[in-house]
Short mmCIF file of N, CA, C and O in Angstrom, two decimals:
data_model
loop_
_atom_site.label_atom_id
_atom_site.label_comp_id
_atom_site.label_asym_id
_atom_site.label_seq_id
_atom_site.Cartn_x
_atom_site.Cartn_y
_atom_site.Cartn_z
N MET A 1 -150.58 -78.96 -89.55
CA MET A 1 -150.96 -77.55 -89.74
C MET A 1 -152.43 -77.43 -89.41
O MET A 1 -153.23 -78.32 -89.65
N ALA A 2 -152.80 -76.27 -88.86
CA ALA A 2 -154.18 -76.01 -88.49
C ALA A 2 -154.49 -74.53 -88.62
O ALA A 2 -153.65 -73.69 -88.37
N LEU A 3 -155.71 -74.25 -89.02
CA LEU A 3 -156.23 -72.89 -89.12
C LEU A 3 -157.10 -72.71 -87.88
O LEU A 3 -158.04 -73.48 -87.69
N VAL A 4 -156.80 -71.73 -87.04
CA VAL A 4 -157.47 -71.52 -85.78
C VAL A 4 -158.08 -70.12 -85.76
O VAL A 4 -157.41 -69.17 -86.19
N TRP A 5 -159.31 -69.99 -85.28
CA TRP A 5 -159.93 -68.68 -85.15
C TRP A 5 -160.84 -68.68 -83.96
O TRP A 5 -161.25 -69.73 -83.45
N GLY A 6 -161.17 -67.45 -83.51
CA GLY A 6 -162.07 -67.36 -82.41
C GLY A 6 -162.24 -65.94 -81.95
O GLY A 6 -161.87 -64.96 -82.64
N LYS A 7 -162.81 -65.84 -80.75
CA LYS A 7 -163.03 -64.52 -80.11
C LYS A 7 -163.05 -64.73 -78.63
O LYS A 7 -163.28 -65.84 -78.15
N GLY A 8 -162.81 -63.64 -77.87
CA GLY A 8 -162.80 -63.77 -76.48
C GLY A 8 -162.64 -62.45 -75.75
O GLY A 8 -162.69 -61.39 -76.37
N GLY A 9 -162.45 -62.53 -74.45
CA GLY A 9 -162.23 -61.35 -73.64
C GLY A 9 -163.43 -60.96 -72.83
O GLY A 9 -164.30 -61.78 -72.53
N GLY A 10 -163.47 -59.67 -72.51
CA GLY A 10 -164.60 -59.16 -71.73
C GLY A 10 -164.44 -59.47 -70.24
O GLY A 10 -163.37 -59.90 -69.77
N VAL A 11 -165.52 -59.28 -69.49
CA VAL A 11 -165.48 -59.46 -68.06
C VAL A 11 -165.16 -60.89 -67.68
O VAL A 11 -164.37 -61.16 -66.79
N THR A 12 -165.72 -61.83 -68.39
CA THR A 12 -165.52 -63.28 -68.05
C THR A 12 -164.21 -63.83 -68.60
O THR A 12 -163.72 -64.82 -68.11
N GLY A 13 -163.71 -63.21 -69.65
CA GLY A 13 -162.49 -63.74 -70.28
C GLY A 13 -162.72 -64.98 -71.10
O GLY A 13 -161.77 -65.62 -71.53
N LYS A 14 -163.98 -65.32 -71.32
CA LYS A 14 -164.30 -66.55 -72.09
C LYS A 14 -163.75 -66.46 -73.48
O LYS A 14 -163.85 -65.40 -74.16
N VAL A 15 -163.24 -67.58 -73.98
CA VAL A 15 -162.70 -67.65 -75.33
C VAL A 15 -163.45 -68.78 -76.06
O VAL A 15 -163.59 -69.89 -75.53
N THR A 16 -163.91 -68.48 -77.24
CA THR A 16 -164.52 -69.48 -78.14
C THR A 16 -163.58 -69.69 -79.29
O THR A 16 -163.22 -68.72 -80.00
N GLU A 17 -163.10 -70.90 -79.51
CA GLU A 17 -162.08 -71.17 -80.49
C GLU A 17 -162.41 -72.39 -81.34
O GLU A 17 -162.95 -73.37 -80.87
N TYR A 18 -162.13 -72.24 -82.63
CA TYR A 18 -162.36 -73.32 -83.61
C TYR A 18 -161.09 -73.64 -84.33
O TYR A 18 -160.22 -72.79 -84.53
N VAL A 19 -160.97 -74.92 -84.75
CA VAL A 19 -159.77 -75.43 -85.42
C VAL A 19 -160.23 -76.13 -86.69
O VAL A 19 -161.04 -77.03 -86.67
N LEU A 20 -159.63 -75.73 -87.81
CA LEU A 20 -159.86 -76.40 -89.11
C LEU A 20 -158.58 -77.08 -89.53
O LEU A 20 -157.54 -76.42 -89.65
N MET A 21 -158.65 -78.39 -89.71
CA MET A 21 -157.50 -79.17 -90.13
C MET A 21 -157.46 -79.26 -91.66
O MET A 21 -158.50 -79.08 -92.30
N PRO A 22 -156.29 -79.53 -92.26
CA PRO A 22 -156.21 -79.60 -93.73
C PRO A 22 -157.13 -80.67 -94.35
O PRO A 22 -157.49 -80.56 -95.51
N ASN A 23 -157.49 -81.68 -93.56
CA ASN A 23 -158.39 -82.71 -94.10
C ASN A 23 -159.86 -82.31 -94.04
O ASN A 23 -160.75 -83.09 -94.39
N GLY A 24 -160.15 -81.07 -93.54
CA GLY A 24 -161.51 -80.55 -93.52
C GLY A 24 -162.22 -80.78 -92.19
O GLY A 24 -163.36 -80.29 -92.02
N GLN A 25 -161.58 -81.45 -91.23
CA GLN A 25 -162.20 -81.66 -89.93
C GLN A 25 -162.24 -80.34 -89.16
O GLN A 25 -161.22 -79.71 -88.93
N LEU A 26 -163.46 -79.91 -88.78
CA LEU A 26 -163.66 -78.68 -88.04
C LEU A 26 -164.07 -79.07 -86.61
O LEU A 26 -164.98 -79.85 -86.40
N SER A 27 -163.35 -78.49 -85.64
CA SER A 27 -163.57 -78.80 -84.23
C SER A 27 -163.64 -77.52 -83.43
O SER A 27 -163.05 -76.51 -83.82
N GLU A 28 -164.32 -77.61 -82.28
CA GLU A 28 -164.29 -76.54 -81.31
C GLU A 28 -163.24 -76.96 -80.27
O GLU A 28 -163.23 -78.08 -79.84
N ARG A 29 -162.35 -76.00 -79.88
CA ARG A 29 -161.31 -76.33 -78.92
C ARG A 29 -161.53 -75.57 -77.65
O ARG A 29 -161.72 -74.36 -77.65
N ASP A 30 -161.51 -76.30 -76.55
CA ASP A 30 -161.61 -75.65 -75.25
C ASP A 30 -160.34 -74.90 -75.01
O ASP A 30 -159.24 -75.50 -75.05
N ALA A 31 -160.44 -73.60 -74.77
CA ALA A 31 -159.27 -72.73 -74.66
C ALA A 31 -158.42 -73.10 -73.45
O ALA A 31 -157.23 -72.77 -73.42
N PHE A 32 -159.00 -73.74 -72.44
CA PHE A 32 -158.24 -74.04 -71.25
C PHE A 32 -157.67 -75.47 -71.26
O PHE A 32 -156.51 -75.68 -70.97
N THR A 33 -158.51 -76.44 -71.58
CA THR A 33 -158.04 -77.86 -71.58
C THR A 33 -157.43 -78.26 -72.91
O THR A 33 -156.75 -79.28 -73.00
N ARG A 34 -157.70 -77.49 -73.97
CA ARG A 34 -157.21 -77.75 -75.31
C ARG A 34 -157.87 -78.96 -75.94
O ARG A 34 -157.46 -79.44 -77.00
N GLU A 35 -158.92 -79.53 -75.31
CA GLU A 35 -159.61 -80.67 -75.85
C GLU A 35 -160.44 -80.22 -77.05
O GLU A 35 -161.02 -79.14 -77.07
N LEU A 36 -160.51 -81.11 -78.07
CA LEU A 36 -161.25 -80.83 -79.29
C LEU A 36 -162.58 -81.57 -79.27
O LEU A 36 -162.65 -82.73 -78.85
N LYS A 37 -163.62 -80.90 -79.77
CA LYS A 37 -164.94 -81.52 -79.95
C LYS A 37 -165.30 -81.33 -81.39
O LYS A 37 -165.41 -80.21 -81.90
N ASP A 38 -165.48 -82.44 -82.12
CA ASP A 38 -165.79 -82.37 -83.55
C ASP A 38 -167.09 -81.63 -83.79
O ASP A 38 -168.08 -81.87 -83.07
N VAL A 39 -167.08 -80.76 -84.80
CA VAL A 39 -168.28 -80.01 -85.18
C VAL A 39 -168.82 -80.51 -86.50
O VAL A 39 -169.99 -80.85 -86.59
N LYS A 40 -167.99 -80.59 -87.52
CA LYS A 40 -168.40 -81.10 -88.83
C LYS A 40 -167.19 -81.23 -89.71
O LYS A 40 -166.06 -80.90 -89.34
N THR A 41 -167.41 -81.69 -90.94
CA THR A 41 -166.35 -81.79 -91.93
C THR A 41 -166.64 -80.80 -93.05
O THR A 41 -167.75 -80.69 -93.52
N VAL A 42 -165.64 -80.04 -93.42
CA VAL A 42 -165.73 -79.03 -94.49
C VAL A 42 -165.17 -79.65 -95.77
O VAL A 42 -164.20 -80.39 -95.71
N GLY A 43 -165.75 -79.31 -96.90
CA GLY A 43 -165.30 -79.85 -98.17
C GLY A 43 -163.85 -79.50 -98.45
O GLY A 43 -163.33 -78.49 -98.00
N GLN A 44 -163.18 -80.42 -99.18
CA GLN A 44 -161.73 -80.24 -99.44
C GLN A 44 -161.41 -78.96 -100.18
O GLN A 44 -160.44 -78.27 -99.85
N ALA A 45 -162.20 -78.61 -101.21
CA ALA A 45 -161.93 -77.39 -101.98
C ALA A 45 -162.04 -76.14 -101.13
O ALA A 45 -161.20 -75.22 -101.18
N GLU A 46 -163.08 -76.10 -100.31
CA GLU A 46 -163.32 -74.94 -99.43
C GLU A 46 -162.20 -74.85 -98.39
O GLU A 46 -161.68 -73.78 -98.08
N THR A 47 -161.80 -75.99 -97.81
CA THR A 47 -160.75 -76.01 -96.81
C THR A 47 -159.45 -75.51 -97.42
O THR A 47 -158.77 -74.66 -96.83
N LEU A 48 -159.10 -76.00 -98.59
CA LEU A 48 -157.89 -75.55 -99.27
C LEU A 48 -157.91 -74.04 -99.53
O LEU A 48 -156.91 -73.35 -99.31
N GLN A 49 -159.05 -73.52 -99.90
CA GLN A 49 -159.17 -72.08 -100.14
C GLN A 49 -158.95 -71.28 -98.88
O GLN A 49 -158.27 -70.25 -98.88
N PHE A 50 -159.46 -71.74 -97.75
CA PHE A 50 -159.26 -71.05 -96.46
C PHE A 50 -157.78 -71.02 -96.11
O PHE A 50 -157.27 -70.01 -95.66
N PHE A 51 -157.07 -72.16 -96.26
CA PHE A 51 -155.67 -72.20 -96.00
C PHE A 51 -154.86 -71.30 -96.90
O PHE A 51 -153.95 -70.61 -96.47
N ARG A 52 -155.26 -71.24 -98.17
CA ARG A 52 -154.58 -70.34 -99.13
C ARG A 52 -154.75 -68.91 -98.71
O ARG A 52 -153.83 -68.09 -98.77
N GLN A 53 -156.00 -68.56 -98.35
CA GLN A 53 -156.27 -67.17 -97.92
C GLN A 53 -155.46 -66.81 -96.71
O GLN A 53 -154.89 -65.72 -96.63
N MET A 54 -155.36 -67.70 -95.73
CA MET A 54 -154.61 -67.42 -94.53
C MET A 54 -153.13 -67.23 -94.82
O MET A 54 -152.50 -66.31 -94.30
N THR A 55 -152.57 -68.10 -95.65
CA THR A 55 -151.13 -67.97 -95.93
C THR A 55 -150.84 -66.73 -96.76
O THR A 55 -149.71 -66.24 -96.72
N SER A 56 -151.82 -66.20 -97.48
CA SER A 56 -151.57 -64.99 -98.31
C SER A 56 -151.85 -63.72 -97.58
O SER A 56 -151.65 -62.64 -98.13
N LEU A 57 -152.29 -63.78 -96.32
CA LEU A 57 -152.59 -62.55 -95.58
C LEU A 57 -151.31 -61.75 -95.32
O LEU A 57 -150.22 -62.32 -95.28
N PRO A 58 -151.48 -60.45 -95.12
CA PRO A 58 -150.31 -59.63 -94.81
C PRO A 58 -149.66 -60.11 -93.51
O PRO A 58 -150.21 -60.94 -92.77
N ALA A 59 -148.51 -59.56 -93.17
CA ALA A 59 -147.79 -59.94 -91.95
C ALA A 59 -148.71 -59.86 -90.74
O ALA A 59 -149.78 -59.23 -90.79
N SER A 60 -148.26 -60.46 -89.69
CA SER A 60 -149.09 -60.49 -88.47
C SER A 60 -149.59 -59.14 -88.03
O SER A 60 -148.94 -58.10 -88.23
N PHE A 61 -150.81 -59.13 -87.45
CA PHE A 61 -151.47 -57.91 -87.01
C PHE A 61 -151.85 -58.10 -85.54
O PHE A 61 -152.53 -59.08 -85.23
N HIS A 62 -151.41 -57.22 -84.67
CA HIS A 62 -151.67 -57.37 -83.24
C HIS A 62 -152.20 -56.07 -82.66
O HIS A 62 -151.43 -55.16 -82.36
N ARG A 63 -153.49 -55.98 -82.51
CA ARG A 63 -154.17 -54.84 -81.89
C ARG A 63 -155.34 -55.31 -81.05
O ARG A 63 -156.48 -54.98 -81.27
N PRO A 64 -155.06 -56.18 -80.02
CA PRO A 64 -156.18 -56.69 -79.22
C PRO A 64 -156.79 -55.59 -78.36
O PRO A 64 -156.15 -54.60 -78.06
N GLY A 65 -158.01 -55.81 -77.99
CA GLY A 65 -158.71 -54.94 -77.07
C GLY A 65 -159.28 -55.77 -75.96
O GLY A 65 -158.96 -56.97 -75.82
N ASN A 66 -160.14 -55.20 -75.14
CA ASN A 66 -160.82 -55.95 -74.07
C ASN A 66 -161.56 -57.13 -74.67
O ASN A 66 -161.49 -58.24 -74.13
N MET A 67 -162.29 -56.90 -75.73
CA MET A 67 -162.93 -57.97 -76.52
C MET A 67 -162.10 -58.08 -77.80
O MET A 67 -161.78 -57.06 -78.41
N TYR A 68 -161.79 -59.28 -78.21
CA TYR A 68 -160.91 -59.44 -79.36
C TYR A 68 -161.34 -60.61 -80.21
O TYR A 68 -162.07 -61.51 -79.76
N GLN A 69 -160.86 -60.62 -81.46
CA GLN A 69 -161.06 -61.71 -82.41
C GLN A 69 -159.68 -62.06 -82.90
O GLN A 69 -158.76 -61.26 -82.89
N TYR A 70 -159.55 -63.28 -83.43
CA TYR A 70 -158.24 -63.67 -83.92
C TYR A 70 -158.30 -64.77 -84.98
O TYR A 70 -159.28 -65.50 -85.10
N LEU A 71 -157.20 -64.87 -85.73
CA LEU A 71 -156.93 -65.90 -86.70
C LEU A 71 -155.50 -66.34 -86.48
O LEU A 71 -154.62 -65.48 -86.22
N LYS A 72 -155.22 -67.64 -86.55
CA LYS A 72 -153.86 -68.14 -86.42
C LYS A 72 -153.65 -69.30 -87.36
O LYS A 72 -154.56 -70.06 -87.66
N LEU A 73 -152.46 -69.38 -87.84
CA LEU A 73 -152.01 -70.56 -88.60
C LEU A 73 -150.99 -71.25 -87.70
O LEU A 73 -149.96 -70.67 -87.36
N GLU A 74 -151.31 -72.48 -87.28
CA GLU A 74 -150.44 -73.21 -86.36
C GLU A 74 -149.83 -74.41 -87.09
O GLU A 74 -150.50 -75.04 -87.91
N LYS A 75 -148.60 -74.71 -86.80
CA LYS A 75 -147.93 -75.90 -87.30
C LYS A 75 -147.20 -76.54 -86.14
O LYS A 75 -146.34 -75.94 -85.52
N GLU A 76 -147.63 -77.78 -85.84
CA GLU A 76 -147.06 -78.55 -84.72
C GLU A 76 -147.06 -77.74 -83.42
O GLU A 76 -146.08 -77.70 -82.70
N GLY A 77 -148.16 -77.04 -83.16
CA GLY A 77 -148.33 -76.28 -81.93
C GLY A 77 -147.66 -74.93 -81.90
O GLY A 77 -147.76 -74.22 -80.91
N THR A 78 -146.98 -74.58 -82.96
CA THR A 78 -146.30 -73.27 -83.03
C THR A 78 -147.06 -72.35 -83.97
O THR A 78 -147.45 -72.75 -85.07
N VAL A 79 -147.29 -71.12 -83.54
CA VAL A 79 -147.99 -70.12 -84.38
C VAL A 79 -147.09 -69.64 -85.48
O VAL A 79 -145.97 -69.13 -85.25
N GLN A 80 -147.52 -69.85 -86.73
CA GLN A 80 -146.77 -69.43 -87.91
C GLN A 80 -147.15 -68.00 -88.36
O GLN A 80 -146.32 -67.26 -88.83
N LYS A 81 -148.43 -67.70 -88.20
CA LYS A 81 -148.96 -66.38 -88.58
C LYS A 81 -150.15 -66.12 -87.69
O LYS A 81 -150.90 -67.02 -87.36
N GLU A 82 -150.33 -64.84 -87.29
CA GLU A 82 -151.43 -64.51 -86.38
C GLU A 82 -151.95 -63.10 -86.60
O GLU A 82 -151.16 -62.20 -86.90
N ALA A 83 -153.22 -62.96 -86.42
CA ALA A 83 -153.88 -61.63 -86.48
C ALA A 83 -154.82 -61.59 -85.30
O ALA A 83 -155.63 -62.48 -85.08
N VAL A 84 -154.68 -60.55 -84.45
CA VAL A 84 -155.53 -60.36 -83.27
C VAL A 84 -155.97 -58.90 -83.30
O VAL A 84 -155.15 -57.99 -83.46
N TRP A 85 -157.29 -58.67 -83.19
CA TRP A 85 -157.78 -57.30 -83.23
C TRP A 85 -158.95 -57.13 -82.31
O TRP A 85 -159.60 -58.08 -81.90
N GLY A 86 -159.26 -55.88 -82.01
CA GLY A 86 -160.37 -55.56 -81.14
C GLY A 86 -160.25 -54.15 -80.59
O GLY A 86 -161.24 -53.57 -80.16
N GLU A 87 -159.05 -53.61 -80.56
CA GLU A 87 -158.87 -52.24 -80.13
C GLU A 87 -159.59 -51.30 -81.08
O GLU A 87 -159.36 -51.35 -82.27
N HIS A 88 -160.45 -50.45 -80.52
CA HIS A 88 -161.35 -49.62 -81.35
C HIS A 88 -160.62 -48.63 -82.24
O HIS A 88 -161.14 -48.22 -83.29
N ARG A 89 -159.41 -48.24 -81.89
CA ARG A 89 -158.72 -47.25 -82.67
C ARG A 89 -158.03 -47.81 -83.92
O ARG A 89 -157.52 -47.06 -84.74
N PHE A 90 -158.00 -49.12 -84.03
CA PHE A 90 -157.33 -49.77 -85.12
C PHE A 90 -158.26 -50.71 -85.87
O PHE A 90 -159.01 -51.46 -85.27
N THR A 91 -158.16 -50.73 -87.17
CA THR A 91 -158.96 -51.61 -87.99
C THR A 91 -158.00 -52.56 -88.70
O THR A 91 -157.03 -52.13 -89.33
N PRO A 92 -158.28 -53.86 -88.62
CA PRO A 92 -157.39 -54.81 -89.31
C PRO A 92 -157.58 -54.71 -90.82
O PRO A 92 -158.62 -54.21 -91.29
N PRO A 93 -156.65 -55.19 -91.58
CA PRO A 93 -156.82 -55.22 -93.03
C PRO A 93 -158.12 -55.96 -93.41
O PRO A 93 -158.50 -56.91 -92.74
N ALA A 94 -158.78 -55.49 -94.46
CA ALA A 94 -160.06 -56.02 -94.85
C ALA A 94 -160.04 -57.51 -95.10
O ALA A 94 -161.02 -58.22 -94.77
N GLU A 95 -158.96 -58.03 -95.65
CA GLU A 95 -158.87 -59.46 -95.97
C GLU A 95 -158.83 -60.31 -94.69
O GLU A 95 -159.32 -61.43 -94.68
N ILE A 96 -158.34 -59.77 -93.59
CA ILE A 96 -158.33 -60.47 -92.32
C ILE A 96 -159.76 -60.60 -91.81
O ILE A 96 -160.20 -61.68 -91.43
N GLU A 97 -160.48 -59.48 -91.76
CA GLU A 97 -161.88 -59.51 -91.32
C GLU A 97 -162.71 -60.38 -92.22
O GLU A 97 -163.58 -61.13 -91.74
N ALA A 98 -162.51 -60.33 -93.51
CA ALA A 98 -163.28 -61.13 -94.46
C ALA A 98 -163.08 -62.64 -94.21
O ALA A 98 -164.05 -63.40 -94.18
N LEU A 99 -161.85 -63.06 -94.02
CA LEU A 99 -161.57 -64.48 -93.75
C LEU A 99 -162.22 -64.91 -92.44
O LEU A 99 -162.81 -65.97 -92.38
N HIS A 100 -162.11 -64.07 -91.41
CA HIS A 100 -162.73 -64.42 -90.14
C HIS A 100 -164.23 -64.60 -90.30
O HIS A 100 -164.80 -65.56 -89.74
N ARG A 101 -164.87 -63.69 -91.02
CA ARG A 101 -166.33 -63.83 -91.25
C ARG A 101 -166.68 -65.12 -91.98
O ARG A 101 -167.61 -65.79 -91.66
N GLN A 102 -165.89 -65.42 -93.01
CA GLN A 102 -166.12 -66.67 -93.77
C GLN A 102 -165.99 -67.89 -92.88
O GLN A 102 -166.80 -68.82 -92.93
N LEU A 103 -164.97 -67.90 -92.05
CA LEU A 103 -164.77 -69.03 -91.14
C LEU A 103 -165.90 -69.12 -90.07
O LEU A 103 -166.41 -70.18 -89.82
N GLN A 104 -166.29 -67.98 -89.59
CA GLN A 104 -167.37 -67.95 -88.59
C GLN A 104 -168.65 -68.46 -89.18
O GLN A 104 -169.45 -69.11 -88.49
N SER A 105 -168.88 -68.25 -90.48
CA SER A 105 -170.12 -68.72 -91.12
C SER A 105 -170.18 -70.23 -91.09
O SER A 105 -171.28 -70.80 -91.22
N LEU A 106 -169.05 -70.90 -90.95
CA LEU A 106 -169.04 -72.39 -90.87
C LEU A 106 -169.65 -72.90 -89.57
O LEU A 106 -170.13 -74.04 -89.54
N VAL A 107 -169.60 -72.07 -88.54
CA VAL A 107 -170.05 -72.55 -87.21
C VAL A 107 -171.32 -71.87 -86.74
O VAL A 107 -171.79 -72.17 -85.63
N LEU A 108 -171.90 -70.98 -87.51
CA LEU A 108 -173.14 -70.29 -87.09
C LEU A 108 -174.35 -71.04 -87.55
O LEU A 108 -174.35 -71.73 -88.51
#
């Protein structure tokens, strides 16, 4: 199982993606080659909390725009839950944006 988040789109279509594993290993994943580059290790309690938050999110949300952000819960390469947003006319549920901000703070 893995918690995946990132952002992308625009003129270049560049995607920046991060993967958090249940053991706390945080990596940056190349969106094209799928290769992982280790970033750091996150504490077990914090990692568990992020996974709990993701599993408790409302059903999937899909409102991508030209520029988009996303959260995914993957298991064995299959997406179990996903939220994608960026279209200006739609706002994702607050808990989705909050979790994305918390995860982003790990890599800033």
